[in-house]
Coordinates of C-alpha atoms in Angstrom, one line a residue:
Chain A
M600 CA -129.9 -17.7 73.8
D601 CA -132.3 -20.7 74.7
Q602 CA -131.9 -22.3 78.2
P603 CA -129.0 -24.8 77.7
L604 CA -130.5 -28.5 77.7
F605 CA -128.2 -30.0 80.0
V606 CA -127.9 -27.2 82.7
P607 CA -130.1 -28.2 85.7
Q608 CA -132.2 -26.1 88.2
R609 CA -130.5 -25.6 91.5
M610 CA -132.4 -27.1 94.3
E611 CA -132.0 -26.8 98.2
I612 CA -132.6 -29.9 100.1
V613 CA -135.2 -29.1 103.0
S614 CA -135.5 -32.1 104.7
V615 CA -134.0 -35.6 104.7
T616 CA -136.1 -38.9 106.0
D617 CA -134.5 -42.1 106.8
E618 CA -137.2 -44.5 105.4
V619 CA -136.0 -48.1 106.0
D620 CA -134.3 -50.5 108.6
S621 CA -131.3 -50.8 106.6
H622 CA -130.9 -47.0 106.6
D623 CA -130.1 -47.2 102.7
I624 CA -132.8 -45.3 101.4
L625 CA -133.4 -41.6 102.1
T626 CA -136.0 -39.4 100.9
F627 CA -134.8 -35.9 99.8
E628 CA -137.3 -33.1 100.0
L629 CA -136.2 -30.2 97.5
R630 CA -137.2 -26.7 97.0
P631 CA -136.1 -24.8 94.0
L632 CA -133.6 -21.9 94.3
D633 CA -134.0 -21.0 90.7
G634 CA -137.6 -20.5 89.4
E635 CA -140.5 -22.7 90.1
I636 CA -141.3 -26.3 90.3
A637 CA -141.8 -27.5 86.7
P638 CA -145.3 -29.2 86.6
Y639 CA -145.2 -33.1 86.6
L640 CA -147.4 -36.1 86.9
P641 CA -147.1 -39.5 88.4
G642 CA -144.8 -41.7 86.5
Q643 CA -142.3 -39.0 85.4
F644 CA -138.8 -38.9 86.5
A645 CA -135.9 -36.4 86.9
E646 CA -132.0 -36.3 86.7
L647 CA -130.6 -35.3 90.1
S648 CA -127.3 -33.8 90.1
V649 CA -124.6 -33.7 93.0
F650 CA -122.2 -31.4 91.6
G651 CA -118.6 -32.8 91.1
V652 CA -120.1 -36.3 91.0
G653 CA -122.5 -36.2 88.1
E654 CA -126.3 -37.2 87.5
A655 CA -128.6 -40.2 88.1
T656 CA -132.2 -40.7 87.3
F657 CA -135.1 -41.0 89.9
G658 CA -138.9 -41.2 89.5
Y659 CA -140.7 -38.3 91.5
A660 CA -142.1 -39.8 94.9
S661 CA -143.8 -36.7 95.5
S662 CA -147.4 -36.2 94.0
P663 CA -148.4 -33.1 92.1
H664 CA -150.8 -31.9 94.6
E665 CA -147.5 -31.4 97.0
T666 CA -146.8 -27.9 95.4
E667 CA -144.2 -26.4 97.8
T668 CA -141.4 -29.2 97.1
V669 CA -140.5 -32.3 95.4
R670 CA -139.3 -35.4 96.8
F671 CA -137.1 -38.2 95.7
S672 CA -136.5 -41.7 97.6
V673 CA -132.7 -42.6 96.9
K674 CA -131.3 -45.9 97.6
R675 CA -127.6 -46.0 98.3
M676 CA -126.2 -47.9 95.3
G677 CA -123.4 -46.4 93.5
A678 CA -121.1 -43.3 93.7
L679 CA -123.7 -40.5 93.2
T680 CA -126.0 -41.9 95.5
Q681 CA -123.4 -42.5 98.1
E682 CA -122.4 -38.8 97.8
L683 CA -126.0 -37.8 97.8
H684 CA -126.7 -39.4 101.1
R685 CA -124.0 -37.4 102.6
L686 CA -125.7 -34.2 101.9
G687 CA -127.6 -32.7 104.6
V688 CA -130.4 -30.1 104.8
G689 CA -129.4 -26.8 103.1
A690 CA -127.0 -28.5 100.5
T691 CA -127.7 -27.5 97.0
V692 CA -128.2 -30.5 94.3
G693 CA -129.3 -30.1 90.5
L694 CA -132.7 -31.1 89.0
R695 CA -133.4 -31.7 85.2
G696 CA -137.1 -32.8 84.9
P697 CA -139.7 -33.6 84.6
L698 CA -138.6 -36.2 81.8
G699 CA -140.5 -39.0 80.2
N700 CA -144.4 -39.7 79.9
P701 CA -146.5 -39.9 82.8
F702 CA -149.4 -42.6 83.5
D703 CA -152.0 -41.9 81.2
L704 CA -154.6 -41.1 84.0
A705 CA -157.4 -40.7 81.2
R706 CA -157.1 -44.4 80.6
F707 CA -157.6 -45.5 84.3
E708 CA -161.0 -43.2 84.6
G709 CA -164.0 -45.4 85.7
R710 CA -161.8 -48.6 86.0
D711 CA -160.4 -50.4 89.0
L712 CA -156.6 -50.4 89.4
I713 CA -154.3 -53.4 90.3
V714 CA -151.1 -51.7 91.3
V715 CA -148.1 -54.1 91.7
G716 CA -144.8 -52.9 93.0
G717 CA -141.6 -54.4 94.4
G718 CA -138.5 -53.1 96.4
Y719 CA -137.2 -49.6 96.0
A720 CA -139.0 -48.9 92.8
F721 CA -142.2 -48.3 94.7
T722 CA -141.4 -44.6 95.0
T723 CA -143.1 -44.0 91.5
L724 CA -146.3 -45.9 92.7
R725 CA -146.2 -43.9 95.9
S726 CA -146.5 -40.8 93.6
L727 CA -149.4 -42.4 91.6
I728 CA -151.6 -43.5 94.6
A729 CA -151.0 -40.3 96.8
Y730 CA -152.3 -38.3 93.7
L731 CA -155.2 -40.7 93.1
L732 CA -156.3 -40.6 96.6
T733 CA -156.7 -36.7 96.5
D734 CA -160.1 -35.4 96.7
A735 CA -160.0 -34.3 93.2
Q736 CA -158.8 -37.4 91.6
R737 CA -160.3 -40.2 94.0
P738 CA -163.7 -40.2 92.3
K739 CA -162.3 -40.8 89.0
V740 CA -161.3 -44.3 89.5
G741 CA -162.8 -47.4 91.2
H742 CA -161.3 -49.8 93.7
I743 CA -157.5 -49.9 94.0
S744 CA -155.8 -53.1 94.8
L745 CA -152.1 -52.5 95.9
F746 CA -149.5 -55.3 96.1
Y747 CA -146.3 -54.5 97.4
G748 CA -143.5 -56.6 98.2
V749 CA -140.0 -56.4 99.7
R750 CA -137.2 -58.8 101.0
S751 CA -138.1 -58.2 104.9
P752 CA -140.8 -56.3 106.7
G753 CA -138.3 -53.3 107.8
L754 CA -137.8 -52.4 104.2
F755 CA -141.4 -51.2 103.4
L756 CA -141.0 -47.4 102.2
Y757 CA -143.6 -44.8 103.6
K758 CA -144.8 -47.3 106.4
E759 CA -147.1 -44.4 108.0
E760 CA -148.5 -43.8 104.8
L761 CA -149.0 -47.3 104.1
A762 CA -150.8 -47.7 107.4
R763 CA -153.3 -44.9 106.5
W764 CA -153.9 -46.4 102.9
E765 CA -154.9 -49.6 104.5
K766 CA -157.9 -47.8 106.3
A767 CA -158.9 -46.1 103.1
E768 CA -162.3 -46.7 101.6
N769 CA -162.4 -49.0 98.4
F770 CA -158.7 -49.8 98.8
S771 CA -157.1 -53.1 99.4
L772 CA -153.5 -53.3 100.7
H773 CA -151.5 -56.5 100.1
L774 CA -148.0 -56.6 101.5
T775 CA -145.7 -59.4 101.2
V776 CA -142.2 -60.1 102.2
D777 CA -139.4 -62.8 101.0
A778 CA -138.4 -63.4 104.7
A779 CA -140.4 -62.6 107.8
D780 CA -139.4 -61.5 111.3
E781 CA -141.1 -62.2 114.5
N782 CA -143.8 -59.5 114.2
W783 CA -144.7 -60.3 110.5
K784 CA -148.1 -61.8 110.4
G785 CA -148.6 -61.2 106.7
P786 CA -147.8 -63.7 103.7
V787 CA -144.2 -64.7 102.9
M788 CA -143.9 -65.0 99.3
V789 CA -142.7 -63.2 96.0
V790 CA -145.0 -60.6 94.6
P791 CA -146.1 -62.5 91.4
A792 CA -147.1 -65.4 93.9
L793 CA -149.3 -63.1 95.9
V794 CA -150.9 -61.5 93.0
E795 CA -151.9 -65.1 92.0
K796 CA -153.2 -66.1 95.2
V797 CA -155.3 -63.2 95.8
A798 CA -156.6 -63.3 92.3
P799 CA -158.1 -59.6 92.0
D800 CA -161.3 -58.9 90.1
T801 CA -160.0 -58.0 86.6
R802 CA -163.4 -57.6 85.1
N803 CA -163.2 -53.8 84.8
A804 CA -159.5 -53.5 85.9
V805 CA -156.4 -52.0 84.3
A806 CA -152.9 -53.0 86.1
V807 CA -149.9 -50.9 86.8
I808 CA -146.3 -52.4 87.5
C809 CA -143.1 -50.9 88.5
G810 CA -140.4 -53.1 90.1
P811 CA -137.2 -54.9 89.4
P812 CA -137.2 -56.7 86.1
P813 CA -137.7 -60.2 87.5
M814 CA -140.7 -59.3 89.4
I815 CA -142.0 -57.6 86.3
K816 CA -141.2 -60.7 84.0
Y817 CA -142.9 -63.0 86.4
T818 CA -145.9 -60.9 87.0
L819 CA -147.0 -60.2 83.6
P820 CA -147.9 -64.0 83.0
V821 CA -150.0 -63.9 86.2
L822 CA -151.8 -60.8 85.0
E823 CA -152.4 -62.4 81.7
K824 CA -153.9 -65.5 83.4
L825 CA -156.3 -63.0 85.1
D826 CA -157.6 -62.0 81.9
L827 CA -156.1 -58.7 81.9
K828 CA -155.4 -57.6 78.2
P829 CA -151.9 -56.5 77.3
E830 CA -153.1 -52.9 76.3
E831 CA -154.5 -52.6 79.7
V832 CA -151.2 -53.3 81.7
F833 CA -149.0 -50.4 82.4
I834 CA -145.2 -51.0 83.1
S835 CA -143.1 -48.5 84.2
M836 CA -139.7 -49.6 82.8
E837 CA -136.3 -48.9 84.1
M838 CA -132.9 -48.8 82.1
K839 CA -129.9 -46.9 82.8
M840 CA -130.3 -43.6 81.6
K841 CA -128.0 -40.4 81.4
C842 CA -129.5 -37.7 79.2
G843 CA -133.3 -38.3 79.7
V844 CA -134.3 -37.0 76.5
G845 CA -133.6 -39.7 74.0
L846 CA -130.0 -38.8 72.9
C847 CA -127.4 -40.6 74.8
G848 CA -128.3 -43.9 73.4
R849 CA -128.4 -46.5 76.2
C850 CA -131.9 -46.9 77.2
N851 CA -133.6 -48.1 74.2
L852 CA -135.9 -51.0 74.1
G853 CA -135.8 -51.7 70.3
P854 CA -136.7 -48.4 68.3
K855 CA -138.2 -46.7 71.4
F856 CA -136.3 -44.8 74.4
V857 CA -137.4 -45.4 77.9
C858 CA -136.6 -41.8 78.7
K859 CA -138.3 -40.2 75.7
D860 CA -141.1 -42.6 74.7
G861 CA -141.5 -44.2 78.0
P862 CA -140.8 -44.9 81.0
I863 CA -144.5 -46.1 80.9
F864 CA -145.3 -48.7 78.5
T865 CA -148.2 -51.1 77.8
L866 CA -147.4 -54.7 77.7
K867 CA -148.7 -54.7 74.2
E868 CA -146.2 -52.1 73.2
L869 CA -143.3 -53.9 75.1
R870 CA -144.0 -57.1 73.6
E871 CA -143.8 -55.5 70.0
L872 CA -140.5 -53.7 70.9
T873 CA -137.9 -56.2 72.5
D874 CA -137.3 -58.8 75.2
V875 CA -133.9 -57.2 76.1
Y876 CA -134.4 -55.3 79.4
Chain B
M1122 CA -130.3 -23.0 53.7
T1123 CA -130.4 -20.9 50.5
R1124 CA -129.0 -22.4 47.5
T1125 CA -127.6 -19.8 45.0
N1126 CA -129.1 -20.1 41.6
T1127 CA -126.1 -21.0 39.2
S1128 CA -123.3 -22.5 41.1
D1129 CA -120.5 -20.0 40.9
S1130 CA -117.0 -21.5 40.1
R1131 CA -113.7 -20.0 40.8
F1132 CA -110.2 -21.4 40.7
L1133 CA -107.7 -21.7 43.5
L1134 CA -104.0 -22.4 42.3
R1135 CA -102.5 -25.5 44.6
D1136 CA -99.5 -23.1 45.4
D1137 CA -101.9 -20.5 46.9
L1138 CA -104.0 -23.0 49.2
T1139 CA -101.5 -22.4 52.3
A1140 CA -102.0 -18.5 52.0
F1141 CA -105.8 -19.1 51.4
L1142 CA -106.2 -21.2 54.5
S1143 CA -104.1 -18.9 56.6
A1144 CA -106.4 -16.0 55.5
L1145 CA -109.8 -17.9 56.0
S1146 CA -108.6 -18.8 59.4
E1147 CA -108.6 -15.1 60.5
R1148 CA -112.3 -14.7 59.5
C1149 CA -113.8 -17.8 61.1
E1150 CA -113.0 -21.0 63.5
L1151 CA -111.5 -23.1 60.7
W1152 CA -111.2 -26.9 61.0
I1153 CA -109.0 -28.7 58.5
P1154 CA -107.9 -32.4 58.0
Q1155 CA -104.5 -32.7 59.3
A1156 CA -101.7 -35.3 60.0
V1157 CA -101.3 -35.6 63.8
G1158 CA -99.2 -38.6 64.8
E1159 CA -100.0 -41.7 62.6
G1160 CA -103.5 -40.6 61.8
V1161 CA -105.5 -37.8 60.0
R1162 CA -108.2 -35.9 61.8
F1163 CA -110.2 -32.8 61.9
L1164 CA -109.0 -30.2 64.0
P1165 CA -108.6 -26.4 64.5
Y1166 CA -106.5 -24.8 62.0
R1167 CA -102.9 -23.8 63.2
E1168 CA -100.3 -22.2 60.8
E1169 CA -97.8 -25.2 61.4
A1170 CA -100.6 -28.0 60.9
L1171 CA -99.9 -30.6 58.0
L1172 CA -102.9 -30.4 56.1
N1173 CA -103.9 -33.7 54.5
L1174 CA -106.3 -33.8 51.8
D1175 CA -105.0 -37.0 50.3
Q1176 CA -106.1 -39.7 52.7
T1177 CA -109.7 -41.1 51.8
P1178 CA -111.3 -41.0 54.3
P1179 CA -109.2 -39.3 57.2
D1180 CA -109.0 -41.9 60.1
H1181 CA -111.3 -39.7 62.3
P1182 CA -114.7 -38.8 61.3
A1183 CA -115.7 -34.9 60.8
K1184 CA -118.6 -35.2 63.3
S1185 CA -116.3 -33.8 66.1
I1186 CA -116.8 -30.2 64.9
L1187 CA -120.3 -30.6 65.6
F1188 CA -120.3 -33.3 68.5
P1189 CA -116.9 -33.1 70.2
N1190 CA -115.3 -36.0 71.7
T1191 CA -115.5 -34.1 74.8
E1192 CA -117.1 -30.8 75.5
T1193 CA -117.9 -28.8 78.9
L1194 CA -121.6 -28.3 79.2
F1195 CA -121.4 -26.2 82.2
R1196 CA -119.1 -25.1 85.0
Y1197 CA -120.0 -24.8 88.9
E1198 CA -118.4 -23.0 91.5
R1199 CA -118.8 -23.8 95.2
T1200 CA -118.5 -21.0 97.9
E1201 CA -117.3 -21.6 101.5
D1202 CA -120.7 -21.5 102.8
G1203 CA -121.7 -24.3 100.2
A1204 CA -123.7 -22.0 97.8
I1205 CA -123.4 -23.1 94.2
T1206 CA -123.4 -21.1 91.1
L1207 CA -123.6 -22.6 87.7
I1208 CA -121.8 -21.2 84.7
P1209 CA -123.2 -22.1 81.4
Q1210 CA -120.8 -22.8 78.1
E1211 CA -119.8 -19.7 76.4
T1212 CA -121.3 -19.2 73.2
T1213 CA -120.1 -17.3 70.1
N1214 CA -121.7 -16.2 66.6
Q1215 CA -118.3 -16.7 65.0
P1216 CA -118.7 -18.7 61.7
L1217 CA -117.5 -22.4 62.2
A1218 CA -115.7 -23.5 58.9
L1219 CA -115.4 -27.1 58.0
F1220 CA -112.4 -27.4 55.2
G1221 CA -111.8 -30.6 53.3
A1222 CA -114.5 -33.0 54.3
R1223 CA -115.6 -35.5 52.0
S1224 CA -119.3 -36.3 51.0
C1225 CA -119.7 -39.2 53.3
D1226 CA -118.8 -37.2 56.6
I1227 CA -121.2 -34.3 55.4
R1228 CA -124.0 -36.7 54.7
A1229 CA -123.7 -38.2 58.1
F1230 CA -124.5 -34.7 59.5
D1231 CA -128.1 -35.5 58.3
A1232 CA -128.1 -38.3 60.6
L1233 CA -126.7 -36.2 63.5
D1234 CA -129.0 -33.5 62.8
A1235 CA -132.2 -36.1 63.1
V1236 CA -130.9 -37.0 66.4
F1237 CA -129.7 -33.7 68.1
L1238 CA -132.1 -31.2 66.5
K1239 CA -135.1 -33.2 65.6
R1240 CA -135.6 -36.4 67.8
S1241 CA -136.6 -34.6 70.8
A1242 CA -135.9 -31.2 72.6
P1243 CA -133.0 -29.7 70.6
D1244 CA -129.6 -30.2 71.9
T1245 CA -128.7 -26.6 72.3
S1246 CA -125.0 -26.9 72.2
Y1247 CA -125.2 -28.9 69.1
R1248 CA -127.4 -26.4 67.4
Q1249 CA -125.3 -23.5 68.4
R1250 CA -122.4 -25.1 66.3
R1251 CA -124.7 -26.5 63.7
N1252 CA -126.0 -22.7 62.9
R1253 CA -122.5 -21.4 62.9
L1254 CA -121.3 -24.2 60.5
V1255 CA -120.1 -23.6 56.7
I1256 CA -118.9 -26.4 54.9
I1257 CA -116.2 -26.4 52.2
G1258 CA -116.5 -30.0 51.0
F1259 CA -114.0 -31.9 49.0
G1260 CA -114.7 -33.8 45.7
C1261 CA -113.2 -37.4 46.4
L1262 CA -110.9 -38.6 43.6
D1263 CA -109.6 -41.7 44.9
P1264 CA -112.1 -43.8 47.0
A1265 CA -110.4 -46.4 49.0
A1266 CA -111.2 -50.3 48.6
T1267 CA -113.3 -50.0 51.7
C1268 CA -115.5 -47.2 50.4
F1269 CA -119.0 -47.9 49.7
C1270 CA -120.7 -44.4 49.9
E1271 CA -122.6 -45.3 46.6
R1272 CA -124.2 -48.3 48.2
M1273 CA -125.4 -46.1 50.8
G1274 CA -127.0 -43.5 48.5
G1275 CA -124.0 -41.1 48.1
G1276 CA -121.3 -40.7 45.8
P1277 CA -117.6 -39.2 45.8
F1278 CA -118.8 -35.9 44.4
D1279 CA -122.4 -35.9 46.1
E1280 CA -122.8 -32.1 47.0
A1281 CA -125.4 -32.5 49.3
G1282 CA -125.2 -30.4 52.5
M1283 CA -122.1 -28.6 51.2
D1284 CA -121.8 -24.8 50.8
I1285 CA -119.0 -24.8 48.6
Q1286 CA -117.8 -27.9 46.7
M1287 CA -113.9 -28.2 46.1
I1288 CA -112.8 -30.2 43.1
P1289 CA -109.4 -31.2 43.0
L1290 CA -107.6 -30.8 39.4
P1291 CA -104.0 -31.1 38.4
E1292 CA -103.1 -27.4 38.8
G1293 CA -105.3 -26.7 41.9
Y1294 CA -108.9 -26.6 43.0
L1295 CA -112.2 -25.5 41.5
F1296 CA -114.3 -24.0 44.2
R1297 CA -118.1 -24.4 43.2
T1298 CA -120.1 -22.1 45.6
L1299 CA -123.5 -23.6 46.2
T1300 CA -125.2 -21.4 48.9
D1301 CA -125.3 -17.9 50.0
R1302 CA -123.4 -18.9 53.1
G1303 CA -120.7 -20.2 51.1
K1304 CA -120.5 -17.1 48.7
A1305 CA -120.4 -15.1 52.0
L1306 CA -117.5 -17.1 53.6
I1307 CA -115.1 -16.7 50.7
A1308 CA -116.5 -13.2 49.1
P1309 CA -113.6 -11.3 51.2
L1310 CA -111.0 -13.8 49.8
A1311 CA -111.5 -13.0 46.3
S1312 CA -108.2 -11.7 45.4
F1313 CA -107.0 -15.6 45.9
F1314 CA -109.1 -16.9 43.1
K1315 CA -109.0 -16.5 39.2
E1316 CA -111.8 -17.2 36.7
A1317 CA -112.1 -20.9 36.1
D1318 CA -111.1 -21.2 32.3
P1319 CA -113.4 -23.3 30.1
V1320 CA -110.7 -26.2 30.1
T1321 CA -110.5 -26.5 33.8
A1322 CA -114.3 -26.2 34.1
S1323 CA -115.0 -29.0 31.7
Q1324 CA -112.4 -31.1 33.4
A1325 CA -114.2 -30.5 36.8
E1326 CA -117.3 -31.1 35.3
A1327 CA -116.4 -34.5 33.9
L1328 CA -115.0 -35.6 37.2
R1329 CA -118.1 -34.5 38.9
R1330 CA -120.5 -36.5 36.6
K1331 CA -118.4 -39.6 36.8
G1332 CA -118.4 -39.5 40.6
A1333 CA -121.9 -38.2 41.2
P1334 CA -124.5 -40.3 43.1
H1335 CA -125.9 -43.0 40.6
P1336 CA -129.2 -42.2 39.9
D1337 CA -130.4 -45.8 40.2
G1338 CA -129.2 -49.3 40.5
A1339 CA -126.2 -49.2 43.0
A1340 CA -128.0 -48.1 46.3
V1341 CA -129.3 -50.4 48.9
D1342 CA -133.1 -50.6 49.2
F1343 CA -133.3 -49.5 52.9
A1344 CA -136.8 -50.4 53.3
A1345 CA -136.0 -54.0 52.3
L1346 CA -132.7 -54.1 54.3
K1347 CA -134.7 -52.8 57.4
A1348 CA -137.3 -55.6 56.8
A1349 CA -134.6 -58.2 56.5
V1350 CA -132.8 -57.0 59.5
E1351 CA -136.0 -56.9 61.6
A1352 CA -136.9 -60.6 60.4
G1353 CA -133.6 -61.8 61.2
R1354 CA -133.5 -60.5 64.8
E1355 CA -132.7 -64.2 66.2
E1356 CA -130.4 -65.6 63.5
P1357 CA -127.2 -67.4 64.5
F1358 CA -125.5 -64.8 62.1
W1359 CA -125.2 -62.4 64.9
E1360 CA -123.3 -64.9 67.1
S1361 CA -120.8 -65.2 64.5
L1362 CA -120.0 -61.5 65.0
A1363 CA -120.3 -61.5 68.5
A1364 CA -117.7 -64.5 68.6
V1365 CA -114.9 -62.3 67.4
C1366 CA -115.9 -58.7 68.8
L1367 CA -113.6 -57.7 71.4
G1368 CA -116.0 -54.7 72.5
C1369 CA -113.5 -52.1 71.9
G1370 CA -115.8 -49.7 70.4
I1371 CA -113.4 -48.2 67.8
C1372 CA -116.3 -49.0 65.3
T1373 CA -118.6 -46.3 66.9
F1374 CA -115.8 -43.9 67.7
A1375 CA -114.6 -44.0 63.9
C1376 CA -118.1 -43.8 62.6
P1377 CA -119.2 -40.3 61.4
V1378 CA -123.1 -41.0 62.3
C1379 CA -122.5 -42.7 65.8
S1380 CA -123.5 -40.3 68.4
C1381 CA -123.9 -42.1 71.8
F1382 CA -122.6 -40.1 74.8
S1383 CA -122.2 -40.1 78.5
L1384 CA -122.4 -37.2 80.9
V1385 CA -119.8 -37.0 83.7
D1386 CA -118.6 -34.6 86.3
E1387 CA -115.0 -33.6 86.9
G1388 CA -114.6 -31.5 89.9
A1389 CA -113.4 -30.8 93.3
L1390 CA -114.9 -29.2 96.4
K1391 CA -114.4 -25.5 95.1
G1392 CA -115.5 -26.1 91.4
G1393 CA -115.7 -28.2 88.4
R1394 CA -117.8 -28.9 85.3
R1395 CA -120.0 -31.3 83.8
I1396 CA -118.6 -33.0 80.5
R1397 CA -120.3 -34.9 77.8
H1398 CA -118.2 -37.4 76.0
W1399 CA -118.5 -39.9 73.3
D1400 CA -119.6 -43.2 74.8
A1401 CA -120.2 -46.7 72.9
C1402 CA -123.0 -49.2 72.8
M1403 CA -120.2 -51.7 72.2
F1404 CA -119.0 -51.4 76.1
S1405 CA -120.8 -53.5 78.6
V1406 CA -120.6 -50.9 81.1
F1407 CA -122.7 -48.6 78.7
T1408 CA -126.0 -50.2 79.9
R1409 CA -125.0 -51.6 83.4
E1410 CA -127.0 -50.3 86.0
A1411 CA -126.1 -49.4 89.5
S1412 CA -127.9 -52.6 90.8
G1413 CA -125.5 -54.8 88.5
H1414 CA -128.3 -55.8 86.4
N1415 CA -127.4 -55.4 82.7
P1416 CA -129.8 -55.6 79.8
R1417 CA -127.3 -55.9 77.3
G1418 CA -124.7 -57.9 79.3
A1419 CA -123.9 -60.4 76.4
A1420 CA -121.9 -59.3 73.5
V1421 CA -124.3 -60.5 71.0
D1422 CA -127.0 -58.2 72.5
R1423 CA -124.4 -55.4 72.0
V1424 CA -123.7 -56.4 68.5
K1425 CA -127.2 -56.5 67.4
Q1426 CA -127.6 -53.0 69.0
R1427 CA -125.1 -51.5 66.7
F1428 CA -126.4 -52.9 63.4
F1429 CA -130.3 -52.9 64.6
H1430 CA -129.8 -49.0 65.4
K1431 CA -128.2 -48.5 61.9
F1432 CA -130.6 -50.5 59.8
F1433 CA -133.6 -50.9 61.6
Y1434 CA -134.3 -48.6 64.5
S1435 CA -133.2 -45.4 62.8
L1436 CA -135.6 -46.1 59.8
E1437 CA -138.3 -47.2 62.0
N1438 CA -138.2 -43.7 63.6
G1439 CA -138.1 -42.0 60.3
E1440 CA -134.4 -41.1 60.8
P1441 CA -131.6 -41.4 58.0
P1442 CA -129.9 -45.0 57.9
G1443 CA -127.0 -45.2 60.4
C1444 CA -124.2 -45.8 57.8
V1445 CA -122.9 -43.5 54.9
G1446 CA -120.4 -46.1 53.8
C1447 CA -117.0 -44.2 54.7
G1448 CA -115.7 -47.8 55.6
R1449 CA -113.7 -46.4 58.6
C1450 CA -115.3 -49.3 60.7
V1451 CA -114.0 -51.9 58.3
T1452 CA -110.5 -50.6 58.2
Q1453 CA -110.2 -50.0 62.1
C1454 CA -111.8 -52.8 63.5
P1455 CA -109.0 -55.2 65.1
T1456 CA -111.1 -58.5 64.4
C1457 CA -112.0 -57.4 60.7
I1458 CA -115.7 -57.2 61.5
D1459 CA -117.1 -55.7 58.2
I1460 CA -120.5 -53.8 58.0
R1461 CA -120.8 -54.6 54.3
E1462 CA -120.8 -58.4 54.9
V1463 CA -123.8 -57.5 57.5
I1464 CA -125.6 -55.6 54.7
D1465 CA -124.6 -58.6 52.0
H1466 CA -126.1 -60.9 54.6
F1467 CA -129.4 -59.4 54.9
Q1468 CA -129.7 -58.3 51.2
P1469 CA -128.0 -60.8 49.2
G1470 CA -127.2 -60.1 45.3
E1471 CA -126.6 -56.4 45.9
G1472 CA -123.4 -54.5 44.9

């Protein structure tokens, strides 16, 4: 008998980190109770189960080089995340993954990277950047420009890590907020406006975007204005998912499924598929 | 599936059908079309069930034998210390026999196979049932006014996918055994049958020829239909359908091909189960995200999704078209949305 498709791997919560001032995003660190951590790459996602409530989809926030555990940052949004937030260290959850395609890192080799993220979807980009900053991967890509925007300064995820990245070599960090507080010294504008203002050098660059649909929609024209080709803009798409394997029917972009054929699409691919997302 | 070289035909008298089904039900998990309440649907055999072979087509599609309306994928148990045990779905090797399904429902299994077996990782619970399945199909004597299987490339006596084809005749039924699997299913029940006499055999053959799929002419040119739907993505025609669609989803539940589903948990502290149940792209909540964002929040986008999937996306992905022409969505839509009008709109002059 095969491993049944929809039976998850049991995982134990080994730590919970409160990430933001609004206390509605927690990072769960998980260790397998059954078997090993299935190998994954940045950009992939998994279905997390809270038994008795159901499953929901989350991108890996951890990087493949962090081998003992996996991490997912989860915002309290609906019934499942509400229950997940109530679980503490020692509780058992389920994991089905990795699912979907990762960032095609071979296509980033030798190129500068413009990484654009907004809000809570930044988790996937954290996995990518943490991975690219490892000794093994760092030489493979050039300059990394990271643009990351949230509503207010207290809502940045992974603040300690951002502070480290700010000092990293060959790395520019551009943070922005919609509304400042008394300590905020940086720009106050939406992400697409900041990308346009900074106008990073795109001559040898590829771009990576992950964020809420409006941020994606308004950033794409800016990147095109900066002369990035549609086949060199990589977008991590999000749609509501259930099965994660291309069967349940809700996450399609035209004939493609975000879960099976994505979540990473190039702008060129996306344009050919649909504008319904 | 191994096809026997020559189809082997045997005759079952009408009066012996009840006893035959009763005997068959002891050898396998048998599903038959039966009258339940005001409808006819495929359900597991019971002695007291009211067999109905007359209604074309039954109100509910035969897909539930492979893709149940609701199924338990696994159970979980939680002990007092919080530890969780997962108990997978039980499996069996007992044959699963589908009796009396018409060619439209059986051709729809090709589309379900394309999704659940070939599209990505095989769906293990579907495959388990598919591997057990033996099909006694039913030649269709009296297609309804809403039937259009021939336009979709089939025909009332199309035998594709059947292990046995049963042809209704005045005195009883001719059983044409088409595969070794079909042969094995009824071999132990040989005493119910008699040899088909030449007159009976020629009557059946005449019916079969008359109702076989037309070799040319009648069927829709799917490549052309796909191209026309794709080119007509923004046509105002879609708005005219969306204007009357109630979003009730009956077209998808009645459809033998539609296979969208949801996964939900039903449980309490001590234990529960994860369920898969039919879902529908016609529901606005189907794609609504936890943030409230809904990519297909407008009715027109949902209507387009249904038809684009059937006549554009499936074909683009090398899967069979999403319609076999059973006409159930036509008869069951409360606002008379007619899939044949969609086909006609994009392929005028056909049929």
